[in-house]
Tab-separated table of C-alpha atoms in Angstrom:
chain	number	residue	atom	x	y	z
P	1154	MET	CA	-17.521	-43.522	79.566
P	1155	ASP	CA	-15.688	-45.877	81.922
P	1156	PRO	CA	-12.452	-44.855	83.696
P	1157	GLU	CA	-10.405	-46.707	81.101
P	1158	ASP	CA	-12.068	-44.697	78.310
P	1159	ALA	CA	-11.433	-41.432	80.143
P	1160	GLY	CA	-7.832	-42.264	80.986
P	1161	TRP	CA	-8.324	-41.785	84.710
P	1162	GLY	CA	-9.070	-43.918	87.761
P	1163	HIS	CA	-12.590	-43.653	89.179
P	1164	ALA	CA	-15.566	-41.773	87.661
P	1165	ALA	CA	-17.834	-43.366	85.038
P	1166	LEU	CA	-21.035	-42.562	83.152
P	1167	ARG	CA	-23.239	-44.610	80.869
P	1168	ILE	CA	-26.353	-43.315	79.092
P	1169	LEU	CA	-28.919	-45.973	78.294
P	1170	ASP	CA	-31.747	-45.584	75.742
P	1171	LEU	CA	-34.391	-48.297	76.109
P	1172	PRO	CA	-37.226	-48.846	73.630
P	1173	PRO	CA	-40.686	-49.800	74.940
P	1174	GLY	CA	-40.367	-53.197	76.602
P	1175	GLY	CA	-36.582	-52.966	76.495
P	1176	THR	CA	-34.209	-54.428	79.080
P	1177	HIS	CA	-30.525	-53.985	79.871
P	1178	ASP	CA	-28.485	-56.421	81.950
P	1179	PHE	CA	-25.108	-55.481	83.357
P	1180	GLY	CA	-22.557	-56.541	85.929
P	1181	SER	CA	-21.431	-53.741	88.216
P	1182	GLY	CA	-17.892	-55.124	88.450
P	1183	ASP	CA	-15.609	-53.137	90.746
P	1184	ALA	CA	-17.836	-50.031	90.636
P	1185	GLU	CA	-20.963	-48.757	92.377
P	1186	TRP	CA	-23.741	-47.243	90.236
P	1187	ALA	CA	-26.713	-44.919	90.627
P	1188	VAL	CA	-29.494	-45.629	88.115
P	1189	LEU	CA	-31.124	-42.265	87.418
P	1190	PRO	CA	-34.099	-41.817	85.044
P	1191	LEU	CA	-33.574	-38.897	82.659
P	1192	SER	CA	-36.921	-39.538	80.964
P	1193	GLY	CA	-39.346	-42.381	81.574
P	1194	ALA	CA	-39.800	-44.985	84.296
P	1195	CYS	CA	-38.072	-48.307	84.865
P	1196	THR	CA	-37.680	-51.319	87.114
P	1197	VAL	CA	-34.271	-52.149	88.578
P	1198	ARG	CA	-33.613	-55.700	89.798
P	1199	VAL	CA	-30.479	-56.296	91.872
P	1200	ASP	CA	-29.468	-58.557	94.766
P	1201	GLY	CA	-32.966	-60.061	94.947
P	1202	GLU	CA	-34.504	-56.585	95.335
P	1203	ILE	CA	-36.925	-54.953	92.891
P	1204	PHE	CA	-36.995	-51.163	92.747
P	1205	GLU	CA	-39.821	-49.514	90.794
P	1206	LEU	CA	-38.582	-46.104	89.661
P	1207	GLN	CA	-41.383	-43.673	88.840
P	1208	GLY	CA	-38.958	-41.482	86.901
P	1209	ARG	CA	-40.124	-38.323	85.138
P	1210	GLY	CA	-41.068	-36.947	81.749
P	1211	SER	CA	-37.772	-35.077	81.363
P	1212	VAL	CA	-34.933	-33.733	83.477
P	1213	PHE	CA	-36.709	-30.362	83.495
P	1214	ASP	CA	-39.817	-31.798	85.190
P	1215	GLY	CA	-38.225	-32.013	88.631
P	1216	VAL	CA	-36.501	-34.443	90.963
P	1217	THR	CA	-36.642	-38.185	90.269
P	1218	ASP	CA	-36.233	-41.281	92.371
P	1219	PHE	CA	-33.205	-43.523	91.703
P	1220	ALA	CA	-31.631	-46.849	92.610
P	1221	TYR	CA	-28.202	-47.716	94.012
P	1222	VAL	CA	-26.437	-50.774	92.582
P	1223	PRO	CA	-23.426	-51.981	94.610
P	1224	ARG	CA	-20.184	-53.394	93.227
P	1225	ASP	CA	-19.926	-57.129	92.470
P	1226	ALA	CA	-23.607	-57.392	91.557
P	1227	HIS	CA	-25.745	-58.319	88.556
P	1228	ALA	CA	-28.528	-55.879	87.701
P	1229	GLN	CA	-31.292	-55.570	85.152
P	1230	ILE	CA	-33.044	-52.382	84.051
P	1231	ALA	CA	-36.407	-52.802	82.306
P	1232	SER	CA	-38.808	-50.160	80.981
P	1233	GLY	CA	-42.331	-50.898	79.779
P	1234	ALA	CA	-42.803	-47.565	78.001
P	1235	GLY	CA	-39.125	-46.973	77.217
P	1236	GLY	CA	-36.943	-44.111	78.300
P	1237	ARG	CA	-33.485	-42.671	78.800
P	1238	PHE	CA	-31.477	-43.530	81.884
P	1239	ALA	CA	-28.127	-42.449	83.312
P	1240	LEU	CA	-25.817	-44.843	85.127
P	1241	ALA	CA	-23.500	-42.730	87.248
P	1242	GLY	CA	-20.638	-44.839	88.551
P	1243	ALA	CA	-17.393	-44.909	90.487
P	1244	LYS	CA	-14.801	-47.576	91.118
P	1245	CYS	CA	-14.903	-48.368	94.817
P	1246	GLU	CA	-13.694	-50.687	97.575
P	1247	ARG	CA	-16.672	-51.255	99.899
P	1248	ARG	CA	-19.782	-53.187	98.926
P	1249	LEU	CA	-22.837	-51.399	100.306
P	1250	PRO	CA	-26.453	-52.669	100.168
P	1251	ALA	CA	-28.619	-52.111	97.098
P	1252	ARG	CA	-31.069	-49.321	97.925
P	1253	TYR	CA	-33.911	-47.154	96.664
P	1254	GLY	CA	-33.605	-43.358	96.702
P	1255	PRO	CA	-37.046	-41.702	97.031
P	1256	ALA	CA	-37.535	-38.426	95.170
P	1257	PRO	CA	-39.008	-36.569	98.213
P	1258	GLU	CA	-35.799	-37.245	100.157
P	1259	VAL	CA	-33.516	-35.584	97.595
P	1260	PRO	CA	-32.240	-32.260	99.020
P	1261	VAL	CA	-32.639	-29.358	96.596
P	1262	GLU	CA	-30.805	-26.055	97.035
P	1263	THR	CA	-30.515	-22.757	95.221
P	1264	ARG	CA	-26.981	-21.523	94.561
P	1265	GLY	CA	-26.026	-18.046	93.465
P	1266	THR	CA	-28.124	-14.933	92.973
P	1267	GLY	CA	-29.297	-12.900	89.999
P	1268	ASN	CA	-27.994	-14.220	86.689
P	1269	ARG	CA	-25.845	-16.771	88.556
P	1270	THR	CA	-28.827	-18.567	90.091
P	1271	ARG	CA	-29.229	-22.335	89.577
P	1272	ARG	CA	-30.969	-25.227	91.331
P	1273	VAL	CA	-28.950	-28.194	92.589
P	1274	ARG	CA	-30.536	-31.580	93.217
P	1275	ASN	CA	-28.206	-33.363	95.640
P	1276	PHE	CA	-29.460	-36.910	95.096
P	1277	ALA	CA	-26.071	-38.562	95.737
P	1278	SER	CA	-24.020	-35.755	97.242
P	1279	ALA	CA	-21.477	-36.643	99.913
P	1280	ASP	CA	-23.790	-35.654	102.769
P	1281	ALA	CA	-27.143	-36.780	101.316
P	1282	PHE	CA	-26.818	-40.447	100.283
P	1283	GLU	CA	-24.264	-43.031	101.365
P	1284	CYS	CA	-21.906	-44.357	98.721
P	1285	ASP	CA	-18.318	-45.524	98.938
P	1286	ARG	CA	-16.759	-43.224	96.296
P	1287	LEU	CA	-19.532	-41.879	94.089
P	1288	ILE	CA	-20.704	-38.267	94.330
P	1289	ALA	CA	-23.417	-37.188	91.873
P	1290	VAL	CA	-25.765	-34.198	91.608
P	1291	GLU	CA	-28.037	-32.587	89.036
P	1292	VAL	CA	-27.973	-28.871	88.234
P	1293	VAL	CA	-30.640	-26.883	86.364
P	1294	THR	CA	-29.694	-23.388	85.190
P	1295	PRO	CA	-32.299	-20.940	83.803
P	1296	GLY	CA	-31.711	-19.760	80.243
P	1297	GLY	CA	-29.299	-16.835	80.095
P	1298	ASN	CA	-27.708	-17.586	83.462
P	1299	TRP	CA	-24.132	-18.537	84.352
P	1300	SER	CA	-23.681	-21.744	86.311
P	1301	SER	CA	-20.730	-23.687	87.738
P	1302	TYR	CA	-19.533	-20.240	88.765
P	1303	PRO	CA	-17.251	-18.834	90.034
P	1304	PRO	CA	-14.561	-21.062	88.470
P	1305	HIS	CA	-13.379	-23.653	90.959
P	1306	LYS	CA	-11.236	-26.755	91.082
P	1307	HIS	CA	-10.715	-29.984	93.008
P	1308	ASP	CA	-7.504	-31.512	91.669
P	1309	GLU	CA	-5.223	-31.327	94.729
P	1310	HIS	CA	-5.480	-32.809	98.207
P	1311	HIS	CA	-5.551	-30.149	100.927
P	1312	PRO	CA	-7.294	-31.541	104.037
P	1313	GLY	CA	-10.452	-29.623	104.847
P	1314	THR	CA	-9.988	-27.290	101.867
P	1315	GLU	CA	-9.746	-29.207	98.598
P	1316	SER	CA	-10.295	-32.846	97.577
P	1317	VAL	CA	-9.137	-34.675	94.453
P	1318	LEU	CA	-12.143	-35.519	92.279
P	1319	GLU	CA	-12.461	-36.449	88.621
P	1320	GLU	CA	-15.662	-35.001	87.185
P	1321	ILE	CA	-18.041	-35.668	84.302
P	1322	TYR	CA	-20.606	-33.174	82.991
P	1323	HIS	CA	-23.504	-34.599	80.967
P	1324	TYR	CA	-25.799	-32.005	79.378
P	1325	GLU	CA	-29.432	-31.734	78.368
P	1326	ILE	CA	-30.913	-28.486	77.014
P	1327	GLN	CA	-34.564	-27.465	76.973
P	1328	GLY	CA	-36.113	-26.710	73.600
P	1329	SER	CA	-34.893	-27.179	70.057
P	1330	GLY	CA	-31.901	-25.128	68.984
P	1331	GLY	CA	-30.584	-24.718	72.507
P	1332	TYR	CA	-26.912	-24.824	73.383
P	1333	ALA	CA	-24.513	-23.769	76.110
P	1334	TYR	CA	-20.821	-23.067	76.656
P	1335	GLN	CA	-18.460	-24.825	79.034
P	1336	ARG	CA	-15.097	-23.433	80.097
P	1337	ILE	CA	-12.189	-25.307	81.692
P	1338	SER	CA	-8.926	-23.423	82.266
P	1339	PRO	CA	-5.557	-24.779	83.420
P	1340	SER	CA	-4.668	-24.872	87.086
P	1341	ARG	CA	-1.168	-26.149	86.293
P	1342	PRO	CA	1.231	-26.081	83.331
P	1343	GLY	CA	-0.145	-28.343	80.605
P	1344	GLY	CA	-3.457	-28.785	82.416
P	1345	ALA	CA	-6.944	-29.092	80.928
P	1346	ASP	CA	-7.941	-26.146	78.722
P	1347	LEU	CA	-11.306	-26.115	76.937
P	1348	LEU	CA	-13.971	-23.760	75.663
P	1349	ALA	CA	-16.731	-25.880	74.113
P	1350	GLU	CA	-20.185	-25.305	72.696
P	1351	VAL	CA	-22.322	-28.103	74.098
P	1352	ARG	CA	-25.725	-29.407	73.077
P	1353	ALA	CA	-28.206	-31.944	74.427
P	1354	GLY	CA	-26.556	-35.301	74.945
P	1355	ASP	CA	-22.995	-33.976	75.042
P	1356	THR	CA	-20.517	-34.968	77.752
P	1357	VAL	CA	-17.410	-33.117	78.948
P	1358	LEU	CA	-14.642	-34.583	81.125
P	1359	VAL	CA	-12.870	-32.550	83.809
P	1360	PRO	CA	-9.692	-34.392	84.826
P	1361	ASP	CA	-8.228	-31.259	86.436
P	1362	GLY	CA	-8.300	-27.486	86.168
P	1363	TRP	CA	-10.569	-24.574	86.984
P	1364	HIS	CA	-14.035	-25.332	85.605
P	1365	GLY	CA	-16.775	-22.849	84.999
P	1366	PRO	CA	-18.693	-21.050	83.907
P	1367	SER	CA	-21.363	-23.137	82.219
P	1368	ILE	CA	-23.378	-20.577	80.261
P	1369	ALA	CA	-26.967	-21.270	79.137
P	1370	ARG	CA	-28.347	-19.724	75.963
P	1371	PRO	CA	-31.192	-17.286	76.770
P	1372	GLY	CA	-34.585	-18.951	76.464
P	1373	HIS	CA	-33.172	-22.464	76.923
P	1374	ASP	CA	-32.735	-23.902	80.406
P	1375	LEU	CA	-29.569	-25.938	80.887
P	1376	TYR	CA	-29.316	-29.249	82.742
P	1377	TYR	CA	-26.171	-31.094	83.642
P	1378	LEU	CA	-25.502	-34.241	85.601
P	1379	ASN	CA	-22.243	-34.101	87.554
P	1380	VAL	CA	-20.529	-37.403	88.345
P	1381	MET	CA	-17.484	-37.225	90.609
P	1382	ALA	CA	-15.110	-39.665	92.288
P	1383	GLY	CA	-11.513	-39.694	93.445
P	1384	PRO	CA	-8.802	-41.440	95.432
P	1385	GLY	CA	-8.974	-39.392	98.643
P	1386	PRO	CA	-9.276	-40.997	102.069
P	1387	GLU	CA	-12.681	-39.365	102.607
P	1388	ARG	CA	-15.702	-39.109	100.332
P	1389	GLU	CA	-16.049	-35.346	100.329
P	1390	TRP	CA	-16.602	-32.428	97.977
P	1391	ARG	CA	-14.072	-29.736	98.815
P	1392	ILE	CA	-13.419	-27.037	96.227
P	1393	ARG	CA	-11.113	-24.061	95.809
P	1394	PHE	CA	-12.318	-20.940	94.006
P	1395	HIS	CA	-10.189	-19.220	91.376
P	1396	PRO	CA	-8.199	-16.423	93.075
P	1397	ASP	CA	-9.335	-13.918	90.415
P	1398	HIS	CA	-13.008	-14.606	91.249
P	1399	THR	CA	-14.038	-13.948	94.829
P	1400	GLU	CA	-17.822	-13.834	94.453
P	1401	GLY	CA	-18.487	-17.252	95.999
P	1402	TYR	CA	-22.078	-18.485	95.676
P	1403	ARG	CA	-23.620	-15.209	96.876
């Protein structure tokens, strides 16, 4: 899902399935990319560097290491045992160095309480890992809980309060038969409006609007990868909560 496919300007996501011994070569073009193992391990070669990603068995096994691929580069991803890998991307202006992101350095936080509790892995959040435009995090929500809640938005520029960010949700669900629900409601006349049942491997685009909740079926933990990017002068995640929901993250 490149910006041209989405009909917007910045955020991108590619999901790569590699068989044992498989390789994938790509040019980064005018975008920066984070190579994130969803399942399995891989080697990333870029700019003369070789990054050995230990990966993980699945997204529910914990934090993974990752690699940063800058714009205007050629990269190769190779996996001896095979696996599934996410390429979270954003069109950008600056060319930063290719880098390795160690799993132990990924900040993890708990948001919400009670049946709104979820765990956020801030591997490429605005204050955790330097990128030019890309912001990306992982969220794991226990079965039966509400996540991405209260509803919030980031589709207007209000300095210090709200930033303009396109957003992609990519879902994985633990266990067979699992599913979840995703709500997007309009923040403006004619804006995005969606209530969707999502399953493992599904992707939802958020060009604008109040988004949330993401509701996990009881007994099936919910994972989603958030990829965000926008045109603002600063790389920052500033959100505004829906005025009818004042709970915050407490």
